[in-house]
PDB file of C-alpha atoms in Angstrom:
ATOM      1  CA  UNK Y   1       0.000   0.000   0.000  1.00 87.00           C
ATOM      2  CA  UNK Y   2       1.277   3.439  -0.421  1.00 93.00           C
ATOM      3  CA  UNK Y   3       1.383   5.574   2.241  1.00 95.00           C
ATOM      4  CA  UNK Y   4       1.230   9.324   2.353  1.00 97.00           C
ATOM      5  CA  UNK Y   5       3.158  11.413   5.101  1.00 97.00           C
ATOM      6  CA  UNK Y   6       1.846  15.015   5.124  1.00 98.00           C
ATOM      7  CA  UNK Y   7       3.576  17.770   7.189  1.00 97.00           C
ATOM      8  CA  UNK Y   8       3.424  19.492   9.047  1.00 97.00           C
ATOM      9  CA  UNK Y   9      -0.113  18.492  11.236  1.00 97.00           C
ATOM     10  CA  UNK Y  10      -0.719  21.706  12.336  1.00 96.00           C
ATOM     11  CA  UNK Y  11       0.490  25.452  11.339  1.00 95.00           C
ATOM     12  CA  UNK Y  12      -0.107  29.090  12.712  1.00 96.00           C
ATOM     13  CA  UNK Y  13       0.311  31.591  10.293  1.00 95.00           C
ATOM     14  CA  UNK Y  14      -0.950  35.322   9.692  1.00 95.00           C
ATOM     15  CA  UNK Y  15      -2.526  36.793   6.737  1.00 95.00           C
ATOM     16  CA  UNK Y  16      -0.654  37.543   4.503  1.00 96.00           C
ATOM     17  CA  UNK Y  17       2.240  35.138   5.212  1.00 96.00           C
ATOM     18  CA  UNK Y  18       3.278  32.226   2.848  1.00 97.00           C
ATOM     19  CA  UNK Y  19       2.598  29.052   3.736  1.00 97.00           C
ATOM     20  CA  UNK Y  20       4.206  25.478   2.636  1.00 98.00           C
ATOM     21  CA  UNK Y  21       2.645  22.129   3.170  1.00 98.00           C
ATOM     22  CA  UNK Y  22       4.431  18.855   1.719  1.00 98.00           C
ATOM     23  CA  UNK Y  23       2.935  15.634   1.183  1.00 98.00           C
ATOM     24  CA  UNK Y  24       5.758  12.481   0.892  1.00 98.00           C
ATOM     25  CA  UNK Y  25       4.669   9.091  -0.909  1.00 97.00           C
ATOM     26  CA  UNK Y  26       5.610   6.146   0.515  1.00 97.00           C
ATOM     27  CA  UNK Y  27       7.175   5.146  -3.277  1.00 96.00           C
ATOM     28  CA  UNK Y  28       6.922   7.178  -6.450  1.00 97.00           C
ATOM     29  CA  UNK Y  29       3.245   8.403  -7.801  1.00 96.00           C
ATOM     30  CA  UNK Y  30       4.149  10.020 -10.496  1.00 96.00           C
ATOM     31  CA  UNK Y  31       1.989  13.651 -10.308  1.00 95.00           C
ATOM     32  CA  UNK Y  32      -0.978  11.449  -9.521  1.00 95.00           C
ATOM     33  CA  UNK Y  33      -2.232  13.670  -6.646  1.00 96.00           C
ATOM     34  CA  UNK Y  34      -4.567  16.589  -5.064  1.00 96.00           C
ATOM     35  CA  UNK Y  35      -4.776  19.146  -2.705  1.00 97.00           C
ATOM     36  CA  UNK Y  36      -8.286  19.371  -0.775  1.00 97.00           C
ATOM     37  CA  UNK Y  37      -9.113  22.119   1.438  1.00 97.00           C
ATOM     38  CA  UNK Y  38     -11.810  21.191   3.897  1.00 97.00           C
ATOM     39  CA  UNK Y  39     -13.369  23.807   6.369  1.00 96.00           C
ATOM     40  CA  UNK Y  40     -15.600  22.458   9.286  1.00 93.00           C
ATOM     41  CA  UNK Y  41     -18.939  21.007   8.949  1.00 92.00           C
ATOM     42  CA  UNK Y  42     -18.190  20.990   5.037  1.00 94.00           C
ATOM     43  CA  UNK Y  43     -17.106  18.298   2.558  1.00 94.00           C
ATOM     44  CA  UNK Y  44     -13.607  19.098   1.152  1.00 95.00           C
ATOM     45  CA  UNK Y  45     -13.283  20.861  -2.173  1.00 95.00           C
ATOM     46  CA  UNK Y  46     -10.574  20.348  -4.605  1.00 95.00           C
ATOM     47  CA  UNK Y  47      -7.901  22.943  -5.243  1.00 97.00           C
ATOM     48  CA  UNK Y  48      -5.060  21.153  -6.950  1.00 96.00           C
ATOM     49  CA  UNK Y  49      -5.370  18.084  -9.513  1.00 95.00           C
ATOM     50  CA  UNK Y  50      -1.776  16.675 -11.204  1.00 95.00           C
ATOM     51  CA  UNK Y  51       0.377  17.559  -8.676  1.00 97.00           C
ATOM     52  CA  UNK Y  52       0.161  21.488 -10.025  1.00 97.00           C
ATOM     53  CA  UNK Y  53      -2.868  22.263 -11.612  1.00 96.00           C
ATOM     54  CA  UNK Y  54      -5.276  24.944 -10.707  1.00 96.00           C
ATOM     55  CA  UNK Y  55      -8.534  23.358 -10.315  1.00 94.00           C
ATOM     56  CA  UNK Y  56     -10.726  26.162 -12.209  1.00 94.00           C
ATOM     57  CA  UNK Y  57     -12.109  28.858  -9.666  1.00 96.00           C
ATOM     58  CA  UNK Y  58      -9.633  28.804  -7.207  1.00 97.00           C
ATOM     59  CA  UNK Y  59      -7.542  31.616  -6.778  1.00 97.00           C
ATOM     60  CA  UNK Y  60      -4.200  31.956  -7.838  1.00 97.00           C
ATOM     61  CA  UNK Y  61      -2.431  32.445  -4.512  1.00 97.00           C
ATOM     62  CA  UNK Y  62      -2.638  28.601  -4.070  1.00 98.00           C
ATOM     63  CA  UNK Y  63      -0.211  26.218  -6.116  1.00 98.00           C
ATOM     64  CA  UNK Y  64       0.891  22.728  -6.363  1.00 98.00           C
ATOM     65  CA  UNK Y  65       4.424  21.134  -7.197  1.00 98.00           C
ATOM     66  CA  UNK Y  66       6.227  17.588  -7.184  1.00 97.00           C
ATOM     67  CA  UNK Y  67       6.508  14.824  -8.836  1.00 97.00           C
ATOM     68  CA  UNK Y  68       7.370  11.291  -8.180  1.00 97.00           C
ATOM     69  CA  UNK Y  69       7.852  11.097  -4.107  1.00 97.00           C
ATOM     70  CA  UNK Y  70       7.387  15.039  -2.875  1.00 98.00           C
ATOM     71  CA  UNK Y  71       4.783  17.106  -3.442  1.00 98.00           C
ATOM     72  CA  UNK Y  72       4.422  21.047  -1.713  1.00 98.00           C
ATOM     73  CA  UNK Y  73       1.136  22.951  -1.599  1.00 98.00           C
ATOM     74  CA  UNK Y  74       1.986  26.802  -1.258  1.00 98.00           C
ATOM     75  CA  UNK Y  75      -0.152  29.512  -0.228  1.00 97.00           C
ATOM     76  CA  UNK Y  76       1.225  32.828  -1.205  1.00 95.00           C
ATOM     77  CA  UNK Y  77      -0.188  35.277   0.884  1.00 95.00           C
ATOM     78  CA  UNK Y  78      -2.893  33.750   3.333  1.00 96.00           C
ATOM     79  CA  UNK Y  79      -5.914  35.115   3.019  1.00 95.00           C
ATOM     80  CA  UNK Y  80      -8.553  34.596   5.873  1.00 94.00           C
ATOM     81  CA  UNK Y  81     -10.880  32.579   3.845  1.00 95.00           C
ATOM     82  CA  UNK Y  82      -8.076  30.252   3.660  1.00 96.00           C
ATOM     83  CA  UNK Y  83      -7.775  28.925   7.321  1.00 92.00           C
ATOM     84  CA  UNK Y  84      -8.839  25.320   7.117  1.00 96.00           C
ATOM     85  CA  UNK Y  85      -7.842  21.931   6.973  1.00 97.00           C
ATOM     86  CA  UNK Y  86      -5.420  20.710   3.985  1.00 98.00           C
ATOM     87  CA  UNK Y  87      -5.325  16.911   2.671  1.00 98.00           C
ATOM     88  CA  UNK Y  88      -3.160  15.105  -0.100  1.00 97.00           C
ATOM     89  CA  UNK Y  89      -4.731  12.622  -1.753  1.00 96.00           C
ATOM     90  CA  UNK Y  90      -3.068   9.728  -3.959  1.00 95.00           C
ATOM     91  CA  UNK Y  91      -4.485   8.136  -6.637  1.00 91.00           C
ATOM     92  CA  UNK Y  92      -1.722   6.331  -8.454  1.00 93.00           C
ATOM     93  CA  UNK Y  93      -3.097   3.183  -7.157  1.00 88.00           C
ATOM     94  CA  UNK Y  94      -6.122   3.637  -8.297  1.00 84.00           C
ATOM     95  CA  UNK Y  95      -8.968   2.568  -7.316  1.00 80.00           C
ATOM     96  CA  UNK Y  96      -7.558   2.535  -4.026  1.00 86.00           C
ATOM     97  CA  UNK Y  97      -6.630   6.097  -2.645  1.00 92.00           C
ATOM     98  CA  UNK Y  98      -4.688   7.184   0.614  1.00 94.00           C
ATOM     99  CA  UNK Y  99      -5.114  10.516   2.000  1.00 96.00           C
ATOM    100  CA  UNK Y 100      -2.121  12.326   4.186  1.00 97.00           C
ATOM    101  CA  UNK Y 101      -3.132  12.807   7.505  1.00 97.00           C
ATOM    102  CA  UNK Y 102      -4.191  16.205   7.091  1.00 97.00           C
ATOM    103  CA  UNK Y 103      -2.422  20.375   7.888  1.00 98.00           C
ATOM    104  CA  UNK Y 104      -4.604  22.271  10.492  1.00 97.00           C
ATOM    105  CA  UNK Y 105      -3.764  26.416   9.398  1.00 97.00           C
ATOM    106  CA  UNK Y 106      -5.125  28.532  12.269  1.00 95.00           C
ATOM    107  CA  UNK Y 107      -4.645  32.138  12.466  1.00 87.00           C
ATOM    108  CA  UNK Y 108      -1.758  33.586  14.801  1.00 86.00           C
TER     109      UNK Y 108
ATOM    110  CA  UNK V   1     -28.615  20.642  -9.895  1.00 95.00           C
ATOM    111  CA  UNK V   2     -25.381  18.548  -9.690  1.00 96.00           C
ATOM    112  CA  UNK V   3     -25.413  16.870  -6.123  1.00 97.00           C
ATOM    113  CA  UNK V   4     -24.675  14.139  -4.441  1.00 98.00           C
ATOM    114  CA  UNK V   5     -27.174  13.436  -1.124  1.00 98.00           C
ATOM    115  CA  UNK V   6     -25.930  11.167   1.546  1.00 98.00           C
ATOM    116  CA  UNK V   7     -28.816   9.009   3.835  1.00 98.00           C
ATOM    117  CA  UNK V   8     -28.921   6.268   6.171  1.00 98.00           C
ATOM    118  CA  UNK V   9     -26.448   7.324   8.735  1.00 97.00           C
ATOM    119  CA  UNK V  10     -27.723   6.840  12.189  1.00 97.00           C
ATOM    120  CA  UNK V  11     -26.988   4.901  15.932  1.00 97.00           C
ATOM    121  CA  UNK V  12     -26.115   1.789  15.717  1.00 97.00           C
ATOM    122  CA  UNK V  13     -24.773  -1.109  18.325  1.00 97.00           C
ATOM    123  CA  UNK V  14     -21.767  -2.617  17.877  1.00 97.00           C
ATOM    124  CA  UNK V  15     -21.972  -5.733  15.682  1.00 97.00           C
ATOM    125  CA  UNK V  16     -24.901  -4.357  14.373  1.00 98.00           C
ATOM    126  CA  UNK V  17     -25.874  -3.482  10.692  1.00 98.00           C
ATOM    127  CA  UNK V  18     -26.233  -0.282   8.601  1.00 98.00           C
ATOM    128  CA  UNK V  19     -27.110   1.084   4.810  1.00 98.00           C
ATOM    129  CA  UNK V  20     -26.139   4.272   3.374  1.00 98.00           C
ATOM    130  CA  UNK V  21     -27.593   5.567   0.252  1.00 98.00           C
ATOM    131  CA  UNK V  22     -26.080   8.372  -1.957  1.00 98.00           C
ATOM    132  CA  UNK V  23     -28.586   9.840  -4.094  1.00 98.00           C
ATOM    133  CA  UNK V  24     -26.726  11.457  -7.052  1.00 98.00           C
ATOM    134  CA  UNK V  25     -28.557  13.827  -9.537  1.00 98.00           C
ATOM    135  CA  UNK V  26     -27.746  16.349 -12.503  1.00 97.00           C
ATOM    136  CA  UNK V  27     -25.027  14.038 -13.778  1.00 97.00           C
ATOM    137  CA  UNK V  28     -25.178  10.822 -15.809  1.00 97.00           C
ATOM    138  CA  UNK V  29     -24.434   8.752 -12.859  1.00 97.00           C
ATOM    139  CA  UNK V  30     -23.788   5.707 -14.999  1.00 97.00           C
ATOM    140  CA  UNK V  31     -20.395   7.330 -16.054  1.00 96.00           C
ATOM    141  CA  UNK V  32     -18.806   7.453 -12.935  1.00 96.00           C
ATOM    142  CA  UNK V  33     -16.470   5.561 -10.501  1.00 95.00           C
ATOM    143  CA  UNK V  34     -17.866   6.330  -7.140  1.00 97.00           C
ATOM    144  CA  UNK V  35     -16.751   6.395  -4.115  1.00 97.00           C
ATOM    145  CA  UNK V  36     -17.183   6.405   0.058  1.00 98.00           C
ATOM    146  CA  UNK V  37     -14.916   8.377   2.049  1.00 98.00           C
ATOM    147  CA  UNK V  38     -15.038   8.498   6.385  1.00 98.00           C
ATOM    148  CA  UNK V  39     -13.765  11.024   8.574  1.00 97.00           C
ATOM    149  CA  UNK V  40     -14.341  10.685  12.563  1.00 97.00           C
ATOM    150  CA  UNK V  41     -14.927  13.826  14.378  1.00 94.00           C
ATOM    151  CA  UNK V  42     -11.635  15.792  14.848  1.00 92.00           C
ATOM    152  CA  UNK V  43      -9.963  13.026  12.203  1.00 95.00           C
ATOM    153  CA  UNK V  44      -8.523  13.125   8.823  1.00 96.00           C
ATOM    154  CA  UNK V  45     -10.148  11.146   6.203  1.00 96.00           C
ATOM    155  CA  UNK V  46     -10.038   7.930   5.044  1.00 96.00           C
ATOM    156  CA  UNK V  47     -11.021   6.249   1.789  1.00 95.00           C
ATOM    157  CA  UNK V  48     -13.591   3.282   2.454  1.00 97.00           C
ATOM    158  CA  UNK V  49     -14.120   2.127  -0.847  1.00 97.00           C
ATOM    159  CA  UNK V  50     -14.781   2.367  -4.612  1.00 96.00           C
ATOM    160  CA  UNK V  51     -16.796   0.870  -7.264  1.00 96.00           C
ATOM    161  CA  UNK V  52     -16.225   1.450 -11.379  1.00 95.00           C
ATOM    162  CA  UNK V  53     -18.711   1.928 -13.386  1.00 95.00           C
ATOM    163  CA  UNK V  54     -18.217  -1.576 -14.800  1.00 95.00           C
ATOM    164  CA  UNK V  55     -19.724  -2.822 -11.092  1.00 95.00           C
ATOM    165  CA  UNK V  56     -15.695  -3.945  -9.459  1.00 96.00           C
ATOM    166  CA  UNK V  57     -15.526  -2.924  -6.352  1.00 96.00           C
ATOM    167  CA  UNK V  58     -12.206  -2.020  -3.967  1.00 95.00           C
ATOM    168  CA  UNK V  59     -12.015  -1.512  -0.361  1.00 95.00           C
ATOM    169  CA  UNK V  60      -9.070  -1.129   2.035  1.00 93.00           C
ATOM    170  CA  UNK V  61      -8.043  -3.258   4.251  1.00 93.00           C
ATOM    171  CA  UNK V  62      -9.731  -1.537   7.427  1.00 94.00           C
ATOM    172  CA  UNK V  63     -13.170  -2.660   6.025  1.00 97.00           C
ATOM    173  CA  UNK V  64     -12.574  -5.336   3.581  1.00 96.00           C
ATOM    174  CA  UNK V  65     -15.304  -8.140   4.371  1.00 97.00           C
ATOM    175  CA  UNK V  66     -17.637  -6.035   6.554  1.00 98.00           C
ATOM    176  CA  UNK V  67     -17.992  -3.287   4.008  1.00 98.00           C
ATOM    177  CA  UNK V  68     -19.993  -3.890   0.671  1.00 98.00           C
ATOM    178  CA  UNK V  69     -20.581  -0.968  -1.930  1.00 98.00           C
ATOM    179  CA  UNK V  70     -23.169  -1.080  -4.565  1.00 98.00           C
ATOM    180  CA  UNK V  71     -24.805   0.632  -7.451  1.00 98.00           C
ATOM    181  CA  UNK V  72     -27.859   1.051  -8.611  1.00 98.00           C
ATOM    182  CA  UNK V  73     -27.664   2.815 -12.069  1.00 97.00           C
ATOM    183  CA  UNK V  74     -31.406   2.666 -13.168  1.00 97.00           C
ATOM    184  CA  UNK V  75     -32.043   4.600  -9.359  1.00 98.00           C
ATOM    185  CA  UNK V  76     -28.974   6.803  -9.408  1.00 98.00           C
ATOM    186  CA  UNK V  77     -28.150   5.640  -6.626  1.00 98.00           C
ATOM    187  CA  UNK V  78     -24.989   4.449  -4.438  1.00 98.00           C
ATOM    188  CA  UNK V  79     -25.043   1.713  -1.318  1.00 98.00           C
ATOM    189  CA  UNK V  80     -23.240   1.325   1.365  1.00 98.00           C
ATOM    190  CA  UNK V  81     -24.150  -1.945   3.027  1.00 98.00           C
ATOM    191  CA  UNK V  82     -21.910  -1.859   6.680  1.00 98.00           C
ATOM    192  CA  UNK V  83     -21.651  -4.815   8.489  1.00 98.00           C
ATOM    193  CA  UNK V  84     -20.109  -6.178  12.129  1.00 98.00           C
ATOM    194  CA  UNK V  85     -19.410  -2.638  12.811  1.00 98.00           C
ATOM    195  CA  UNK V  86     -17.594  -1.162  15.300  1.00 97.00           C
ATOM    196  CA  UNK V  87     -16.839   2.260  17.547  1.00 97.00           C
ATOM    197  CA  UNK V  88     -13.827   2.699  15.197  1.00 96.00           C
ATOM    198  CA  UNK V  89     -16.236   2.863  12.357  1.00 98.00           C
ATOM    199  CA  UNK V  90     -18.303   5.900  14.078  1.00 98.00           C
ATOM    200  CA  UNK V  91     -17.781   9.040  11.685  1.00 98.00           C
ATOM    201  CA  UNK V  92     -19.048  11.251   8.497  1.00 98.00           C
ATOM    202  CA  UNK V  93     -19.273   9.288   5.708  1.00 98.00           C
ATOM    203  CA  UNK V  94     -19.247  11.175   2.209  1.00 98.00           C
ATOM    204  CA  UNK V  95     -19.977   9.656  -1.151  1.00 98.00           C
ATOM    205  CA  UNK V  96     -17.893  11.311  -3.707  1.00 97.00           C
ATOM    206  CA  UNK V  97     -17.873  11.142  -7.533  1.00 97.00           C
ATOM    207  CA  UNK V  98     -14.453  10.625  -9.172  1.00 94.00           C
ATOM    208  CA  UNK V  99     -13.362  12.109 -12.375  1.00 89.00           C
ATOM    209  CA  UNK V 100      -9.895  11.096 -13.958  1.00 86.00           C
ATOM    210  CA  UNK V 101      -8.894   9.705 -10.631  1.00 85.00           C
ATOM    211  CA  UNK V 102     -10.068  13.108  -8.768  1.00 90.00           C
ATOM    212  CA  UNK V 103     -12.835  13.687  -6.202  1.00 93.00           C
ATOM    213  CA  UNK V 104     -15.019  16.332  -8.008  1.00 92.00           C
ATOM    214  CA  UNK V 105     -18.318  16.292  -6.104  1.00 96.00           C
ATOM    215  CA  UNK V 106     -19.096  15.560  -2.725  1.00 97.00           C
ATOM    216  CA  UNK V 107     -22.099  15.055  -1.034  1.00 97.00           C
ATOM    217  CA  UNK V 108     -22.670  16.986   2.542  1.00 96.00           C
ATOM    218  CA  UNK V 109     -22.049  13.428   4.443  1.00 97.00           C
ATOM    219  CA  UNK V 110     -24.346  11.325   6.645  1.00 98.00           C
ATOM    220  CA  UNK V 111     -23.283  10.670  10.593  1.00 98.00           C
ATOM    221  CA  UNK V 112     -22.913   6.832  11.691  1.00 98.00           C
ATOM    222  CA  UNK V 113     -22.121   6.311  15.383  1.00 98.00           C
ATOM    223  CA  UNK V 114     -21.829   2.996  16.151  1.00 98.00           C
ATOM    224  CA  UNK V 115     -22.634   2.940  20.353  1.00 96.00           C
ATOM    225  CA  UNK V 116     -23.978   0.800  23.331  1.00 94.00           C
TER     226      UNK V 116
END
């Protein structure tokens, strides 16, 4: 099974500070993977599909990058819409997915 | 509307048995791989199991053999048949639609807490 380690678990940042979040696969994925953002009591929405690509919609201040083992969400300059909760999600082994164990971003 | 409606969640004893139900609409359901997804309050999520539009179906290890997913095409509809369940298995669970590989739609969830 592959396993996704996402880091860090939690993170206090300000708005308008840039933020980094890295997901690490267990063994190569190629750029089979996406960024969720979920905010409480809601279902998670996509942000990033293909390691680095923009789901349509979502501003531009978020972006993906990786390939293979490391992937790095980055938040350019937090906004305060953007506190939530941040999951990975691999699909190279598709149908079966593993999610990384998820970034709390609180405000500081 | 495009939407995906969870049902079925509720209390249930441990060892007992449960049914979910995604209702999807304003898609061509038929198309799809779908999928269930858990998260436990306070938890991350975790997938719980997939089925292609073909009818195969995938689970993880966590629920293999107690877990059952199902289609129902003609109904738009998705199943979730739990079975021997257990406090572990108390949480959201979310039926999401995947396209190329990617959760797209989500419904709102449905709460199962399995309790004495």
């Amino acid at each position: 099974d592959i396993q996704m380690t996402q880091s860090p678990s939690s993170l206090s940042a300000s708005v308008g500070d840039r933020v980094t979040i890295t997901c690490r696969a267990s063994q190569g994925i190629r750029n089979d993977l996406g960024w969720y953002q979920q905010k409480p009591g809601k279902a998670p929405k996509r942000l990033i599909y293909a390691a680095s690509s923009l789901q349509s919609g979502v501003p531009s201040r978020f972006s993906g990058s990786g390939s293979g083992t490391e992937f790095t969400l980055t938040i350019s300059s937090l906004q305060p819409e953007d506190f939530a909760t941040y999951y990975c999600l691999q699909h190279n082994s598709y149908p079966m997915y593993t999610f990384g164990q998820g970034t709390k971003l609180e405000i500081k | 509307e495009v939407q995906l409606v969870e049902s079925g969640g509720g209390l249930v004893q441990p060892g007992g048995s449960l049914r979910l139900s995604c209702a999807a609409s304003g898609f061509t359901f038929s198309s799809y791989d779908m999928h269930w997804v858990r998260q436990a309050t306070g938890k991350g999520l975790e997938w719980v199991s997939a089925i292609g539009t073909a009818g195969d179906t995938y689970y993880p290890g966590s629920v293999k053999g107690r877990f059952t997913i199902s289609r129902e095409n003609a109904k738009n509809s998705l199943y979730l048949q739990m079975n021997s369940l257990r406090a572990g298995d108390t949480a959201v669970y979310y039926c999401a639609r995947a396209q190329e590989g990617y959760f797209d739609l989500w419904g709102r969830g449905t709460l199962v807490t399995v309790s004495s």
